[in-house]
Structure formats: C-alpha cells, structure tokens
Tab-separated table of C-alpha atoms in Angstrom:
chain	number	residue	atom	x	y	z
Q	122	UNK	CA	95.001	149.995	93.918
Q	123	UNK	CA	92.189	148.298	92.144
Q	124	UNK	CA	90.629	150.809	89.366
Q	125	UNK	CA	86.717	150.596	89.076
Q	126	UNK	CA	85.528	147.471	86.767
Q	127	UNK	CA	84.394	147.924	83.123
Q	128	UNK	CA	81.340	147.077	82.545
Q	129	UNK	CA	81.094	144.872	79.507
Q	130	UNK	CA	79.466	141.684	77.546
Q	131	UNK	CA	80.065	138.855	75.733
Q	132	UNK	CA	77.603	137.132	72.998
Q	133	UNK	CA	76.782	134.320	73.401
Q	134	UNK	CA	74.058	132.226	71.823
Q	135	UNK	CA	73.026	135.253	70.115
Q	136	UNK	CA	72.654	137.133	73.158
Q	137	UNK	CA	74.511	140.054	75.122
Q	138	UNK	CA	75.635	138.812	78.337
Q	139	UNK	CA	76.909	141.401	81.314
Q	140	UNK	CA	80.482	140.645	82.554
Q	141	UNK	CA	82.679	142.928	85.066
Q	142	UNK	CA	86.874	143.172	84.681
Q	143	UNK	CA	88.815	144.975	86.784
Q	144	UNK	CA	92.192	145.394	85.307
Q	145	UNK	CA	94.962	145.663	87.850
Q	146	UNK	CA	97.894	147.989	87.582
Q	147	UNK	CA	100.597	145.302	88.241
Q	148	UNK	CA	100.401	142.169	90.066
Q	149	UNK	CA	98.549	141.957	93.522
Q	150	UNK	CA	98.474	139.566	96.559
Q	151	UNK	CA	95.039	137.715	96.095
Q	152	UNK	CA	93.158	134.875	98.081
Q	153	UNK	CA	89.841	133.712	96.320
Q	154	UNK	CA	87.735	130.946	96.210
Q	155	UNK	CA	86.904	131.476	92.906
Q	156	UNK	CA	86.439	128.398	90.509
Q	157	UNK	CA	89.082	130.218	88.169
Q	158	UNK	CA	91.944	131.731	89.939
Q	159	UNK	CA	91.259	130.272	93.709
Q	160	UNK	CA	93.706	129.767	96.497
Q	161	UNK	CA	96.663	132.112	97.322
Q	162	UNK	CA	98.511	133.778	95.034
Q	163	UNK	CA	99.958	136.688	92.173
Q	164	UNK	CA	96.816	137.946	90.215
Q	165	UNK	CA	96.544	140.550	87.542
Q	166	UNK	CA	92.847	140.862	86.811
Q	167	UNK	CA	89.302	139.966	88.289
Q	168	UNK	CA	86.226	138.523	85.846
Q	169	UNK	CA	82.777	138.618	87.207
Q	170	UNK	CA	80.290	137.080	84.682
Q	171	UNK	CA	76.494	136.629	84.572
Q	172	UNK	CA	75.426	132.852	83.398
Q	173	UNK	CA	71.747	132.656	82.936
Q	174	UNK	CA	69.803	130.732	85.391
Q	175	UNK	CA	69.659	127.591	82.991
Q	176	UNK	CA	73.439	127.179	82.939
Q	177	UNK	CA	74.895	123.779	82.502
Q	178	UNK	CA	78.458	123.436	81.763
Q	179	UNK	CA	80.530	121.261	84.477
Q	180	UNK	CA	83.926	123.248	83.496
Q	181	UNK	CA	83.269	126.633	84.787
Q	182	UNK	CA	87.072	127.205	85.571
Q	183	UNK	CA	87.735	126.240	81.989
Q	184	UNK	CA	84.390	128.425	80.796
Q	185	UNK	CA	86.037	131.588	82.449
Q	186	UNK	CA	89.463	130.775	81.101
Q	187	UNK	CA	87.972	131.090	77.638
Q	188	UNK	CA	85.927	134.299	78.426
Q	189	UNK	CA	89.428	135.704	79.422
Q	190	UNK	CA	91.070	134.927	76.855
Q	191	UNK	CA	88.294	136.686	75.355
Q	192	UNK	CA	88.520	139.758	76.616
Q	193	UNK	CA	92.386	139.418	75.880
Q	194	UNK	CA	93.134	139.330	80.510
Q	195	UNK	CA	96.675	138.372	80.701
Q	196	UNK	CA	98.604	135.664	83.631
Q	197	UNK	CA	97.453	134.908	86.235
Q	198	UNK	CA	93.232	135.986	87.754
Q	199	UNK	CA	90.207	135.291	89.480
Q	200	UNK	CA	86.946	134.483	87.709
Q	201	UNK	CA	83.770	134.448	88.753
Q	202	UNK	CA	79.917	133.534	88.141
Q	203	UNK	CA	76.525	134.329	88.922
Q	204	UNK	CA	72.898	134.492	87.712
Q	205	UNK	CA	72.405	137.844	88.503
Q	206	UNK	CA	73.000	140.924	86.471
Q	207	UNK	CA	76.519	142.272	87.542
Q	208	UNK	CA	75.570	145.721	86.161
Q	209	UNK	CA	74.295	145.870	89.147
Q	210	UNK	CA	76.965	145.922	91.317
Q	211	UNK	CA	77.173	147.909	94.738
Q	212	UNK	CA	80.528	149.291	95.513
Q	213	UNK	CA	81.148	150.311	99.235
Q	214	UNK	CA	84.149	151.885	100.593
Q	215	UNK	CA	85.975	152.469	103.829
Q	216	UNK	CA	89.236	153.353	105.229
Q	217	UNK	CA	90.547	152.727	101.856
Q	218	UNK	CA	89.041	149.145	101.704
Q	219	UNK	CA	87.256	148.930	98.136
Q	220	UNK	CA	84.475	146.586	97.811
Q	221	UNK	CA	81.876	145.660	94.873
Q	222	UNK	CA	79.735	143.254	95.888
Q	223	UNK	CA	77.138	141.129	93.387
Q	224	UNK	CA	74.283	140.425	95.660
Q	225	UNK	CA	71.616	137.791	94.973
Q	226	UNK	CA	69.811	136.212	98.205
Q	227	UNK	CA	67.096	134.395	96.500
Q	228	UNK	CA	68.295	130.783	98.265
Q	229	UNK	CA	69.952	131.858	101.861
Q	230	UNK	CA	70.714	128.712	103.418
Q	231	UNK	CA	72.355	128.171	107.315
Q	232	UNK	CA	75.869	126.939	106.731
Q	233	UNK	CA	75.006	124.083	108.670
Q	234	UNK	CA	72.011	123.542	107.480
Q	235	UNK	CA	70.945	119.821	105.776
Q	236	UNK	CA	70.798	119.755	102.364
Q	237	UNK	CA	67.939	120.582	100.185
Q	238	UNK	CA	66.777	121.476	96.701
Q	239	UNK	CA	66.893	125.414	96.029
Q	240	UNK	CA	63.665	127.147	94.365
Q	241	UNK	CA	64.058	126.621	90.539
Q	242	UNK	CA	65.104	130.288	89.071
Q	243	UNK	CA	66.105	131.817	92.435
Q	244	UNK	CA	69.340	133.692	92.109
Q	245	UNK	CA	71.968	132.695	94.688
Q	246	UNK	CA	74.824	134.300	94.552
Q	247	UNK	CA	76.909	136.948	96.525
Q	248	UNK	CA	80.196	137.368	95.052
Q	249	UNK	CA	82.723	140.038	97.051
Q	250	UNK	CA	85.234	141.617	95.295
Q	251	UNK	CA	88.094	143.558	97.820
Q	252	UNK	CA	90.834	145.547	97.826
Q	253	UNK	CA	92.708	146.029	101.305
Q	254	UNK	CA	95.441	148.834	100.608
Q	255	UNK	CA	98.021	147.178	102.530
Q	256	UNK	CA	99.911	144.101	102.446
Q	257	UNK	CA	98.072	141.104	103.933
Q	258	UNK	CA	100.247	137.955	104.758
Q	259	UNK	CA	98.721	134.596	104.040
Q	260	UNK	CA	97.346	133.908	107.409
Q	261	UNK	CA	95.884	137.846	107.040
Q	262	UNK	CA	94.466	136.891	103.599
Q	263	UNK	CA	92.905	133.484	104.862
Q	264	UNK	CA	91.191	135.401	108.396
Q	265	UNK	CA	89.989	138.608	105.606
Q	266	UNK	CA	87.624	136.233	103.757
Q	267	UNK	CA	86.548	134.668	107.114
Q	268	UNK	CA	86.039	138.547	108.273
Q	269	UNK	CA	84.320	139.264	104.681
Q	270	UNK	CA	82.284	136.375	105.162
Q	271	UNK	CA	81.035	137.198	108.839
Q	272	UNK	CA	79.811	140.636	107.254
Q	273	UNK	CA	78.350	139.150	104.894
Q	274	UNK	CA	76.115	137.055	107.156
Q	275	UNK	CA	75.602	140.165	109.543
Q	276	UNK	CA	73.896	142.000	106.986
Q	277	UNK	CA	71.930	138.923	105.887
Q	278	UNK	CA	71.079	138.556	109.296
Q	279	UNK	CA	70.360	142.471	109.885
Q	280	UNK	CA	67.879	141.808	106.802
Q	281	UNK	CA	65.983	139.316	108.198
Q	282	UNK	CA	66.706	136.636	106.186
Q	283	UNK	CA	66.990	133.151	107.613
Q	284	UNK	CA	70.663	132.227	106.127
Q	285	UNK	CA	74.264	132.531	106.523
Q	286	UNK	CA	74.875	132.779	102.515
Q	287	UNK	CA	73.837	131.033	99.674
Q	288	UNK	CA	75.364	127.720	98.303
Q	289	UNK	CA	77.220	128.840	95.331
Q	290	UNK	CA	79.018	132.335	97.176
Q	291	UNK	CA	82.530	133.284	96.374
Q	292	UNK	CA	84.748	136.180	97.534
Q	293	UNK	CA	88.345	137.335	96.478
Q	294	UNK	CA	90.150	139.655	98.147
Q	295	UNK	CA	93.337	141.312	96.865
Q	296	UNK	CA	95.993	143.416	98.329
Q	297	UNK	CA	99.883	145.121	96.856
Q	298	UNK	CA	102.048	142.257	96.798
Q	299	UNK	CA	105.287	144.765	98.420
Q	300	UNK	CA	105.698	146.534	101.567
Q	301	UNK	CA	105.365	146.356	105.067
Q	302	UNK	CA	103.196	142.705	105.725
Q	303	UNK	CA	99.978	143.100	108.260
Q	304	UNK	CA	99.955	139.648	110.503
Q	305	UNK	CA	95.997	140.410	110.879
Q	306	UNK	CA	93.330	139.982	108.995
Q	307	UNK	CA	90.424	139.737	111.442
Q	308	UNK	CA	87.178	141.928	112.209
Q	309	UNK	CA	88.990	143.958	114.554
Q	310	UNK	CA	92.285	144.699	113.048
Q	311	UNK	CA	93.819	147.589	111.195
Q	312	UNK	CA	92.495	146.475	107.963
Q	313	UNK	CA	90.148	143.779	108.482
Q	314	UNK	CA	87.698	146.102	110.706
Q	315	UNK	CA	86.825	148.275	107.625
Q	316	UNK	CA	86.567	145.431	105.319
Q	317	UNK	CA	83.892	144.180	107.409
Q	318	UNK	CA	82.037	147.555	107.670
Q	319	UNK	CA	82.336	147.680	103.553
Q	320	UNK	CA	81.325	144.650	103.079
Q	321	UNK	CA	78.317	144.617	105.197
Q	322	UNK	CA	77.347	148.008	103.768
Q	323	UNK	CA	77.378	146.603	100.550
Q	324	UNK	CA	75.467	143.361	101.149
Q	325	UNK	CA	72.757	145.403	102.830
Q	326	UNK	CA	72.170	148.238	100.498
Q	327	UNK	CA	70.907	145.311	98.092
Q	328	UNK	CA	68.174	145.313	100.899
Q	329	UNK	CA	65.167	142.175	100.775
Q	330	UNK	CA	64.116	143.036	97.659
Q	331	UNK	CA	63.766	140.402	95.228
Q	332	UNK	CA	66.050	140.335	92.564
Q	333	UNK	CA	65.377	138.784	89.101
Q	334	UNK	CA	67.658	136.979	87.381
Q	335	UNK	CA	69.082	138.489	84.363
Q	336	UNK	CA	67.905	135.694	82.156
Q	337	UNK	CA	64.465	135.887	83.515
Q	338	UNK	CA	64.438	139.969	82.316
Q	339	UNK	CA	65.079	138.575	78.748
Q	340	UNK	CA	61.460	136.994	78.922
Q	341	UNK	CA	59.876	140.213	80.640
C-alpha cells in the first residue's frame, strides 16, 4: 500500500515552504501526469510541493528533481506543484482506494472553454493522489485518471461551480506492480467505482470556500 504522506518543508528564500512525500514500500505501477514522473511506469515515491503564487521557473520537472534529491527520494517518482498549502490535504477512502486530494478551485475553467487570463493570486490547482489496491493494466491505469477526473468534475459540478477543473490540475494514481492484472479501470468497475466515490468525496469536502494561497497567508 501507500503509507500516509509526511508532512514536511523546504527553505527556500529564507522561508519554510510545505511539501508532502509519500514513501512507498517497494516499487508500484503508477500513471501520472505529473511534470516530474508523468506517463506510465515503476515509481517509488510521490512529492507534492507548495510554490507561492509568484512562481516563475520554466523547469518545474527539473525544480522537483532537485527538491527530491533534497529530501534524499530515491529512482524513479512523481512530483507535483501547487499554490496552495498541502498541509491541507483531504484524504478520502473507500473500498480500499486511498486518496489525498490538494484542492484549490479559485480559476475553474470548462475544458472546452476559450482561453482566457485567470484572476491574478487565485489558486488553481487540484492535485489527486491514489492508491487502487489491485493491479491496474495500462489501459486500466489510463481509464482510472479519466474516472478520477470525471469525479473530480462531479463534485465541482455538485458545488456549483461553473468548471470542469482548473488549468494547471494533475493526478497520479498508483497501484502493486504484481498479481492478478484488472482489464478495467472505469467508473463502474471493481476498482474504478470506488476511486470515483473517493475522489469526489475528497474534492467536495474542500466545499466553495475560498481558499488562500499559502503565500498570500505570509502577508496576513
């Protein structure tokens, strides 16, 4: 399984910034599409870091590379970013399915919507972290983050909020790389119909409330 994250920081520029691990056992079965770690493959750990709201850099792969390195994560993982606080992580669980979910729905956009500028200093980010108990095969792990994603806009949906996501999302899901493989990944199979109800659970507890972006709290 996935053991809970530690919650952690890093300094930088002379301040403490939140970041979330989660240290696997052994390897896992992962499919992300996380700027560090994305696609289909073995993975050993997860990093989800805060950036404040003014961040810049145009290597954010390479950024979380270093933080892991940091935090001395070995081979192979997934890295992600946000701008809000991931101390404030929801977990949800169901059937087994583990979820933590970072939630920030301060720029909900339709997919298809056309482009436009989002609000300066909204937060928008929802990055889903699962663990499916069971061995997904590729096509499984592909139709699980279409089925995590669906939840996700259910609950945005269910909150009222005129979006599908948020431009900058991300989701990983990981599963044991060994046994018997599931052919199904979808909202109403063995394993995909509770990752839907976790994920949708955990998008919605974050509820319509505002949240602030962490580097907004630093200037009260």
């Amino acid at each position: 399984m996935l053991p809970e994250p530690l919650l952690t920081t890093r300094r930088e520029d002379e301040r403490d910034i939140p970041v979330l691990i989660w240290r696997a056992g052994g390897p896992l079965r992962a499919v992300s599409s996380a700027p560090l770690g994305g696609g289909i493959g073995v993975r050993r750990w997860v990093l989800n870091a805060t950036v404040p709201m003014s961040y810049d850099r145009d290597d954010p792969a390479d950024h979380l590379a270093e933080l892991a390195r940091e935090f001395g994560l070995d081979g192979p993982g997934v890295g992600l970013m946000t701008g809000v606080d991931v101390a404030e992580v929801v977990r949800r669980t169901d059937t087994g399915v583990q979820v933590w979910a970072t939630v920030g729905l301060g720029t909900p956009v339709p997919a298809a919507a056309p482009t436009v500028a989002a609000p300066a200093q909204s937060v928008g980010t929802v990055n889903i972290v699962a663990y499916v108990p069971a061995r997904l095969g590729d096509a499984a792990l592909v139709n699980a983050v279409a089925t995590a994603t669906e939840a996700k806009a259910q609950a945005i949906a269910d909150l009222g909020l005129a979006g599908t996501g948020t431009p900058t999302d991300a989701v990983a899901v990981l599963c044991p790389p060994d046994g018997p493989v599931n052919a199904y990944g979808g909202p109403r199979s063995t394993w995909g119909a509770p990752l839907a109800r976790a994920v949708h659970a955990a998008v919605l507890a974050v509820g319509r409330d505002t949240v602030v972006p962490w580097s907004d709290r630093l200037q009260g």
